[in-house]
Amino acid sequence: MVEYRIDRRSGVATYLQIVQQTRQALRLGLLEPGDKLPTAREVVEATAINPNTVLKAYRELEREGLVEARRGLGTFVRRTLGGAPADSPLRGELAEWAARARQAGLERDDVAALFTAVLDDQFGEPQAQGQDQRQQQQQQQPQAPQGDPA
């Protein structure tokens, strides 16, 4: 069963963290069709988040066709996103690389930035380009003055 870890400092909405962690478990083969997700109550007890947040995440996963809610029984995996099992030789190579990066003095954020840059080089970055364009448009819009309106 998957155990969710919520990072309140990440800036990522809590329900999206649950969705992302579930997708990752599906990709790594840690969750397979027929597996039951933790109940909202179990997630709330483990993470101290609002039960509606868990339900929102599960509804998003259901909308994507990854899980299905069975009334009175729970939420179950319908399909995987498989491709990179957790025991893949590539995972071992990546773990060795990460250990070397750490020994070289890189911090977690440095490693993440370097890895993301390599992924972008190898696979392209269509989402990032769209985000950059939106950010530039937002920066070009005049900002309302800050302060007390009274």
mmCIF file with all atom_site columns, C-alpha atoms in Angstrom:
data_model
loop_
_atom_site.group_PDB
_atom_site.id
_atom_site.type_symbol
_atom_site.label_atom_id
_atom_site.label_alt_id
_atom_site.label_comp_id
_atom_site.label_asym_id
_atom_site.label_entity_id
_atom_site.label_seq_id
_atom_site.pdbx_PDB_ins_code
_atom_site.Cartn_x
_atom_site.Cartn_y
_atom_site.Cartn_z
_atom_site.occupancy
_atom_site.B_iso_or_equiv
_atom_site.pdbx_formal_charge
_atom_site.auth_seq_id
_atom_site.auth_comp_id
_atom_site.auth_asym_id
_atom_site.auth_atom_id
_atom_site.pdbx_PDB_model_num
ATOM 1   C CA . MET A 1 1   ? 0.000   0.000  0.000   1.00 0.00 ? 1   MET A CA 1
ATOM 2   C CA . VAL A 1 2   ? 1.178   3.513  -0.763  1.00 0.00 ? 2   VAL A CA 1
ATOM 3   C CA . GLU A 1 3   ? 2.052   5.900  2.079   1.00 0.00 ? 3   GLU A CA 1
ATOM 4   C CA . TYR A 1 4   ? 1.624   9.561  1.267   1.00 0.00 ? 4   TYR A CA 1
ATOM 5   C CA . ARG A 1 5   ? 4.125   12.168 2.422   1.00 0.00 ? 5   ARG A CA 1
ATOM 6   C CA . ILE A 1 6   ? 2.937   15.751 2.404   1.00 0.00 ? 6   ILE A CA 1
ATOM 7   C CA . ASP A 1 7   ? 5.456   18.579 2.089   1.00 0.00 ? 7   ASP A CA 1
ATOM 8   C CA . ARG A 1 8   ? 3.718   21.708 3.302   1.00 0.00 ? 8   ARG A CA 1
ATOM 9   C CA . ARG A 1 9   ? 6.640   23.896 2.191   1.00 0.00 ? 9   ARG A CA 1
ATOM 10  C CA . SER A 1 10  ? 6.685   22.678 -1.424  1.00 0.00 ? 10  SER A CA 1
ATOM 11  C CA . GLY A 1 11  ? 4.157   25.179 -2.749  1.00 0.00 ? 11  GLY A CA 1
ATOM 12  C CA . VAL A 1 12  ? 2.309   22.289 -4.417  1.00 0.00 ? 12  VAL A CA 1
ATOM 13  C CA . ALA A 1 13  ? -1.329  21.856 -3.410  1.00 0.00 ? 13  ALA A CA 1
ATOM 14  C CA . THR A 1 14  ? -1.789  18.965 -1.001  1.00 0.00 ? 14  THR A CA 1
ATOM 15  C CA . TYR A 1 15  ? -4.289  17.128 -3.204  1.00 0.00 ? 15  TYR A CA 1
ATOM 16  C CA . LEU A 1 16  ? -1.852  17.379 -6.135  1.00 0.00 ? 16  LEU A CA 1
ATOM 17  C CA . GLN A 1 17  ? 0.901   15.860 -4.000  1.00 0.00 ? 17  GLN A CA 1
ATOM 18  C CA . ILE A 1 18  ? -1.368  12.860 -3.391  1.00 0.00 ? 18  ILE A CA 1
ATOM 19  C CA . VAL A 1 19  ? -2.181  12.630 -7.115  1.00 0.00 ? 19  VAL A CA 1
ATOM 20  C CA . GLN A 1 20  ? 1.512   12.889 -8.071  1.00 0.00 ? 20  GLN A CA 1
ATOM 21  C CA . GLN A 1 21  ? 2.613   10.308 -5.506  1.00 0.00 ? 21  GLN A CA 1
ATOM 22  C CA . THR A 1 22  ? -0.098  7.909  -6.669  1.00 0.00 ? 22  THR A CA 1
ATOM 23  C CA . ARG A 1 23  ? 0.962   8.346  -10.299 1.00 0.00 ? 23  ARG A CA 1
ATOM 24  C CA . GLN A 1 24  ? 4.575   7.706  -9.310  1.00 0.00 ? 24  GLN A CA 1
ATOM 25  C CA . ALA A 1 25  ? 3.594   4.512  -7.482  1.00 0.00 ? 25  ALA A CA 1
ATOM 26  C CA . LEU A 1 26  ? 1.673   3.421  -10.575 1.00 0.00 ? 26  LEU A CA 1
ATOM 27  C CA . ARG A 1 27  ? 4.660   4.119  -12.834 1.00 0.00 ? 27  ARG A CA 1
ATOM 28  C CA . LEU A 1 28  ? 7.040   2.222  -10.582 1.00 0.00 ? 28  LEU A CA 1
ATOM 29  C CA . GLY A 1 29  ? 4.739   -0.782 -10.326 1.00 0.00 ? 29  GLY A CA 1
ATOM 30  C CA . LEU A 1 30  ? 4.230   -0.253 -6.593  1.00 0.00 ? 30  LEU A CA 1
ATOM 31  C CA . LEU A 1 31  ? 0.483   -0.135 -7.245  1.00 0.00 ? 31  LEU A CA 1
ATOM 32  C CA . GLU A 1 32  ? -1.195  -2.532 -9.642  1.00 0.00 ? 32  GLU A CA 1
ATOM 33  C CA . PRO A 1 33  ? -4.750  -2.986 -10.907 1.00 0.00 ? 33  PRO A CA 1
ATOM 34  C CA . GLY A 1 34  ? -6.964  -4.223 -8.101  1.00 0.00 ? 34  GLY A CA 1
ATOM 35  C CA . ASP A 1 35  ? -4.854  -2.724 -5.315  1.00 0.00 ? 35  ASP A CA 1
ATOM 36  C CA . LYS A 1 36  ? -6.772  -0.706 -2.767  1.00 0.00 ? 36  LYS A CA 1
ATOM 37  C CA . LEU A 1 37  ? -5.703  2.845  -1.956  1.00 0.00 ? 37  LEU A CA 1
ATOM 38  C CA . PRO A 1 38  ? -5.638  3.898  1.690   1.00 0.00 ? 38  PRO A CA 1
ATOM 39  C CA . THR A 1 39  ? -8.988  5.148  2.934   1.00 0.00 ? 39  THR A CA 1
ATOM 40  C CA . ALA A 1 40  ? -9.434  8.883  3.418   1.00 0.00 ? 40  ALA A CA 1
ATOM 41  C CA . ARG A 1 41  ? -9.441  8.249  7.166   1.00 0.00 ? 41  ARG A CA 1
ATOM 42  C CA . GLU A 1 42  ? -6.108  6.396  6.989   1.00 0.00 ? 42  GLU A CA 1
ATOM 43  C CA . VAL A 1 43  ? -4.527  9.209  4.963   1.00 0.00 ? 43  VAL A CA 1
ATOM 44  C CA . VAL A 1 44  ? -5.898  11.828 7.366   1.00 0.00 ? 44  VAL A CA 1
ATOM 45  C CA . GLU A 1 45  ? -4.527  9.942  10.377  1.00 0.00 ? 45  GLU A CA 1
ATOM 46  C CA . ALA A 1 46  ? -1.096  9.587  8.762   1.00 0.00 ? 46  ALA A CA 1
ATOM 47  C CA . THR A 1 47  ? -0.785  13.120 7.381   1.00 0.00 ? 47  THR A CA 1
ATOM 48  C CA . ALA A 1 48  ? -3.115  15.364 9.415   1.00 0.00 ? 48  ALA A CA 1
ATOM 49  C CA . ILE A 1 49  ? -4.814  16.806 6.335   1.00 0.00 ? 49  ILE A CA 1
ATOM 50  C CA . ASN A 1 50  ? -8.474  17.503 5.671   1.00 0.00 ? 50  ASN A CA 1
ATOM 51  C CA . PRO A 1 51  ? -10.452 14.442 4.478   1.00 0.00 ? 51  PRO A CA 1
ATOM 52  C CA . ASN A 1 52  ? -11.963 16.526 1.666   1.00 0.00 ? 52  ASN A CA 1
ATOM 53  C CA . THR A 1 53  ? -8.438  17.027 0.315   1.00 0.00 ? 53  THR A CA 1
ATOM 54  C CA . VAL A 1 54  ? -7.945  13.272 0.065   1.00 0.00 ? 54  VAL A CA 1
ATOM 55  C CA . LEU A 1 55  ? -11.324 12.850 -1.601  1.00 0.00 ? 55  LEU A CA 1
ATOM 56  C CA . LYS A 1 56  ? -10.489 15.614 -4.094  1.00 0.00 ? 56  LYS A CA 1
ATOM 57  C CA . ALA A 1 57  ? -7.257  13.812 -5.018  1.00 0.00 ? 57  ALA A CA 1
ATOM 58  C CA . TYR A 1 58  ? -9.057  10.495 -5.408  1.00 0.00 ? 58  TYR A CA 1
ATOM 59  C CA . ARG A 1 59  ? -11.732 12.135 -7.595  1.00 0.00 ? 59  ARG A CA 1
ATOM 60  C CA . GLU A 1 60  ? -8.987  13.541 -9.840  1.00 0.00 ? 60  GLU A CA 1
ATOM 61  C CA . LEU A 1 61  ? -7.400  10.098 -10.146 1.00 0.00 ? 61  LEU A CA 1
ATOM 62  C CA . GLU A 1 62  ? -10.832 8.637  -10.910 1.00 0.00 ? 62  GLU A CA 1
ATOM 63  C CA . ARG A 1 63  ? -11.445 11.304 -13.556 1.00 0.00 ? 63  ARG A CA 1
ATOM 64  C CA . GLU A 1 64  ? -8.163  10.252 -15.183 1.00 0.00 ? 64  GLU A CA 1
ATOM 65  C CA . GLY A 1 65  ? -9.342  6.634  -15.212 1.00 0.00 ? 65  GLY A CA 1
ATOM 66  C CA . LEU A 1 66  ? -6.567  5.452  -12.900 1.00 0.00 ? 66  LEU A CA 1
ATOM 67  C CA . VAL A 1 67  ? -8.748  4.424  -9.970  1.00 0.00 ? 67  VAL A CA 1
ATOM 68  C CA . GLU A 1 68  ? -12.379 3.657  -9.251  1.00 0.00 ? 68  GLU A CA 1
ATOM 69  C CA . ALA A 1 69  ? -14.393 4.219  -6.103  1.00 0.00 ? 69  ALA A CA 1
ATOM 70  C CA . ARG A 1 70  ? -16.516 1.269  -5.010  1.00 0.00 ? 70  ARG A CA 1
ATOM 71  C CA . ARG A 1 71  ? -19.200 2.399  -2.626  1.00 0.00 ? 71  ARG A CA 1
ATOM 72  C CA . GLY A 1 72  ? -18.670 0.918  0.808   1.00 0.00 ? 72  GLY A CA 1
ATOM 73  C CA . LEU A 1 73  ? -15.475 -0.871 -0.256  1.00 0.00 ? 73  LEU A CA 1
ATOM 74  C CA . GLY A 1 74  ? -12.909 1.835  -0.997  1.00 0.00 ? 74  GLY A CA 1
ATOM 75  C CA . THR A 1 75  ? -10.911 3.148  -3.931  1.00 0.00 ? 75  THR A CA 1
ATOM 76  C CA . PHE A 1 76  ? -9.124  0.669  -6.186  1.00 0.00 ? 76  PHE A CA 1
ATOM 77  C CA . VAL A 1 77  ? -6.500  0.921  -8.926  1.00 0.00 ? 77  VAL A CA 1
ATOM 78  C CA . ARG A 1 78  ? -7.959  0.393  -12.419 1.00 0.00 ? 78  ARG A CA 1
ATOM 79  C CA . ARG A 1 79  ? -4.794  0.641  -14.501 1.00 0.00 ? 79  ARG A CA 1
ATOM 80  C CA . THR A 1 80  ? -1.097  1.335  -14.194 1.00 0.00 ? 80  THR A CA 1
ATOM 81  C CA . LEU A 1 81  ? 1.184   3.827  -15.830 1.00 0.00 ? 81  LEU A CA 1
ATOM 82  C CA . GLY A 1 82  ? 3.937   1.196  -15.843 1.00 0.00 ? 82  GLY A CA 1
ATOM 83  C CA . GLY A 1 83  ? 7.174   1.431  -17.665 1.00 0.00 ? 83  GLY A CA 1
ATOM 84  C CA . ALA A 1 84  ? 9.855   1.764  -15.004 1.00 0.00 ? 84  ALA A CA 1
ATOM 85  C CA . PRO A 1 85  ? 9.496   -0.897 -12.306 1.00 0.00 ? 85  PRO A CA 1
ATOM 86  C CA . ALA A 1 86  ? 10.937  -0.082 -8.892  1.00 0.00 ? 86  ALA A CA 1
ATOM 87  C CA . ASP A 1 87  ? 13.532  -2.868 -9.288  1.00 0.00 ? 87  ASP A CA 1
ATOM 88  C CA . SER A 1 88  ? 14.737  -1.671 -12.705 1.00 0.00 ? 88  SER A CA 1
ATOM 89  C CA . PRO A 1 89  ? 18.521  -1.736 -13.270 1.00 0.00 ? 89  PRO A CA 1
ATOM 90  C CA . LEU A 1 90  ? 18.178  1.901  -14.286 1.00 0.00 ? 90  LEU A CA 1
ATOM 91  C CA . ARG A 1 91  ? 17.024  2.737  -10.766 1.00 0.00 ? 91  ARG A CA 1
ATOM 92  C CA . GLY A 1 92  ? 20.224  1.235  -9.382  1.00 0.00 ? 92  GLY A CA 1
ATOM 93  C CA . GLU A 1 93  ? 22.340  3.249  -11.808 1.00 0.00 ? 93  GLU A CA 1
ATOM 94  C CA . LEU A 1 94  ? 20.440  6.402  -10.921 1.00 0.00 ? 94  LEU A CA 1
ATOM 95  C CA . ALA A 1 95  ? 20.902  5.701  -7.197  1.00 0.00 ? 95  ALA A CA 1
ATOM 96  C CA . GLU A 1 96  ? 24.659  5.340  -7.735  1.00 0.00 ? 96  GLU A CA 1
ATOM 97  C CA . TRP A 1 97  ? 24.735  8.599  -9.692  1.00 0.00 ? 97  TRP A CA 1
ATOM 98  C CA . ALA A 1 98  ? 22.787  10.389 -6.937  1.00 0.00 ? 98  ALA A CA 1
ATOM 99  C CA . ALA A 1 99  ? 25.214  9.049  -4.322  1.00 0.00 ? 99  ALA A CA 1
ATOM 100 C CA . ARG A 1 100 ? 28.162  10.388 -6.366  1.00 0.00 ? 100 ARG A CA 1
ATOM 101 C CA . ALA A 1 101 ? 26.438  13.767 -6.686  1.00 0.00 ? 101 ALA A CA 1
ATOM 102 C CA . ARG A 1 102 ? 25.938  13.883 -2.929  1.00 0.00 ? 102 ARG A CA 1
ATOM 103 C CA . GLN A 1 103 ? 29.579  12.919 -2.311  1.00 0.00 ? 103 GLN A CA 1
ATOM 104 C CA . ALA A 1 104 ? 30.569  15.744 -4.674  1.00 0.00 ? 104 ALA A CA 1
ATOM 105 C CA . GLY A 1 105 ? 28.808  18.155 -2.324  1.00 0.00 ? 105 GLY A CA 1
ATOM 106 C CA . LEU A 1 106 ? 25.627  18.790 -4.290  1.00 0.00 ? 106 LEU A CA 1
ATOM 107 C CA . GLU A 1 107 ? 22.493  19.418 -2.283  1.00 0.00 ? 107 GLU A CA 1
ATOM 108 C CA . ARG A 1 108 ? 19.107  17.868 -3.054  1.00 0.00 ? 108 ARG A CA 1
ATOM 109 C CA . ASP A 1 109 ? 17.859  20.957 -4.928  1.00 0.00 ? 109 ASP A CA 1
ATOM 110 C CA . ASP A 1 110 ? 21.097  21.066 -6.973  1.00 0.00 ? 110 ASP A CA 1
ATOM 111 C CA . VAL A 1 111 ? 20.675  17.418 -7.976  1.00 0.00 ? 111 VAL A CA 1
ATOM 112 C CA . ALA A 1 112 ? 17.009  17.967 -8.817  1.00 0.00 ? 112 ALA A CA 1
ATOM 113 C CA . ALA A 1 113 ? 17.854  20.985 -10.979 1.00 0.00 ? 113 ALA A CA 1
ATOM 114 C CA . LEU A 1 114 ? 20.622  19.097 -12.785 1.00 0.00 ? 114 LEU A CA 1
ATOM 115 C CA . PHE A 1 115 ? 18.420  16.048 -13.337 1.00 0.00 ? 115 PHE A CA 1
ATOM 116 C CA . THR A 1 116 ? 15.520  18.184 -14.575 1.00 0.00 ? 116 THR A CA 1
ATOM 117 C CA . ALA A 1 117 ? 17.838  19.976 -17.021 1.00 0.00 ? 117 ALA A CA 1
ATOM 118 C CA . VAL A 1 118 ? 18.998  16.625 -18.428 1.00 0.00 ? 118 VAL A CA 1
ATOM 119 C CA . LEU A 1 119 ? 15.400  15.386 -18.683 1.00 0.00 ? 119 LEU A CA 1
ATOM 120 C CA . ASP A 1 120 ? 14.433  18.556 -20.520 1.00 0.00 ? 120 ASP A CA 1
ATOM 121 C CA . ASP A 1 121 ? 17.360  18.068 -22.926 1.00 0.00 ? 121 ASP A CA 1
ATOM 122 C CA . GLN A 1 122 ? 16.431  14.432 -23.583 1.00 0.00 ? 122 GLN A CA 1
ATOM 123 C CA . PHE A 1 123 ? 12.634  14.626 -23.633 1.00 0.00 ? 123 PHE A CA 1
ATOM 124 C CA . GLY A 1 124 ? 11.856  18.263 -24.378 1.00 0.00 ? 124 GLY A CA 1
ATOM 125 C CA . GLU A 1 125 ? 10.048  20.685 -22.115 1.00 0.00 ? 125 GLU A CA 1
ATOM 126 C CA . PRO A 1 126 ? 6.642   21.605 -23.556 1.00 0.00 ? 126 PRO A CA 1
ATOM 127 C CA . GLN A 1 127 ? 5.016   22.284 -20.167 1.00 0.00 ? 127 GLN A CA 1
ATOM 128 C CA . ALA A 1 128 ? 7.863   24.451 -18.945 1.00 0.00 ? 128 ALA A CA 1
ATOM 129 C CA . GLN A 1 129 ? 7.749   26.560 -22.097 1.00 0.00 ? 129 GLN A CA 1
ATOM 130 C CA . GLY A 1 130 ? 4.041   27.180 -21.617 1.00 0.00 ? 130 GLY A CA 1
ATOM 131 C CA . GLN A 1 131 ? 4.614   28.099 -17.995 1.00 0.00 ? 131 GLN A CA 1
ATOM 132 C CA . ASP A 1 132 ? 7.423   30.498 -18.940 1.00 0.00 ? 132 ASP A CA 1
ATOM 133 C CA . GLN A 1 133 ? 5.179   32.233 -21.464 1.00 0.00 ? 133 GLN A CA 1
ATOM 134 C CA . ARG A 1 134 ? 2.384   32.609 -18.900 1.00 0.00 ? 134 ARG A CA 1
ATOM 135 C CA . GLN A 1 135 ? 4.810   33.996 -16.329 1.00 0.00 ? 135 GLN A CA 1
ATOM 136 C CA . GLN A 1 136 ? 6.168   36.519 -18.819 1.00 0.00 ? 136 GLN A CA 1
ATOM 137 C CA . GLN A 1 137 ? 2.636   37.631 -19.700 1.00 0.00 ? 137 GLN A CA 1
ATOM 138 C CA . GLN A 1 138 ? 1.780   38.035 -16.024 1.00 0.00 ? 138 GLN A CA 1
ATOM 139 C CA . GLN A 1 139 ? 4.922   40.076 -15.408 1.00 0.00 ? 139 GLN A CA 1
ATOM 140 C CA . GLN A 1 140 ? 4.059   42.395 -18.287 1.00 0.00 ? 140 GLN A CA 1
ATOM 141 C CA . GLN A 1 141 ? 0.593   43.156 -16.886 1.00 0.00 ? 141 GLN A CA 1
ATOM 142 C CA . PRO A 1 142 ? 0.432   46.268 -14.692 1.00 0.00 ? 142 PRO A CA 1
ATOM 143 C CA . GLN A 1 143 ? 0.203   45.450 -11.013 1.00 0.00 ? 143 GLN A CA 1
ATOM 144 C CA . ALA A 1 144 ? -2.339  47.025 -8.676  1.00 0.00 ? 144 ALA A CA 1
ATOM 145 C CA . PRO A 1 145 ? -0.716  49.157 -5.977  1.00 0.00 ? 145 PRO A CA 1
ATOM 146 C CA . GLN A 1 146 ? -0.131  47.339 -2.714  1.00 0.00 ? 146 GLN A CA 1
ATOM 147 C CA . GLY A 1 147 ? -1.135  48.772 0.602   1.00 0.00 ? 147 GLY A CA 1
ATOM 148 C CA . ASP A 1 148 ? -4.134  49.771 2.656   1.00 0.00 ? 148 ASP A CA 1
ATOM 149 C CA . PRO A 1 149 ? -7.042  50.853 0.427   1.00 0.00 ? 149 PRO A CA 1
ATOM 150 C CA . ALA A 1 150 ? -8.640  52.906 3.252   1.00 0.00 ? 150 ALA A CA 1
#
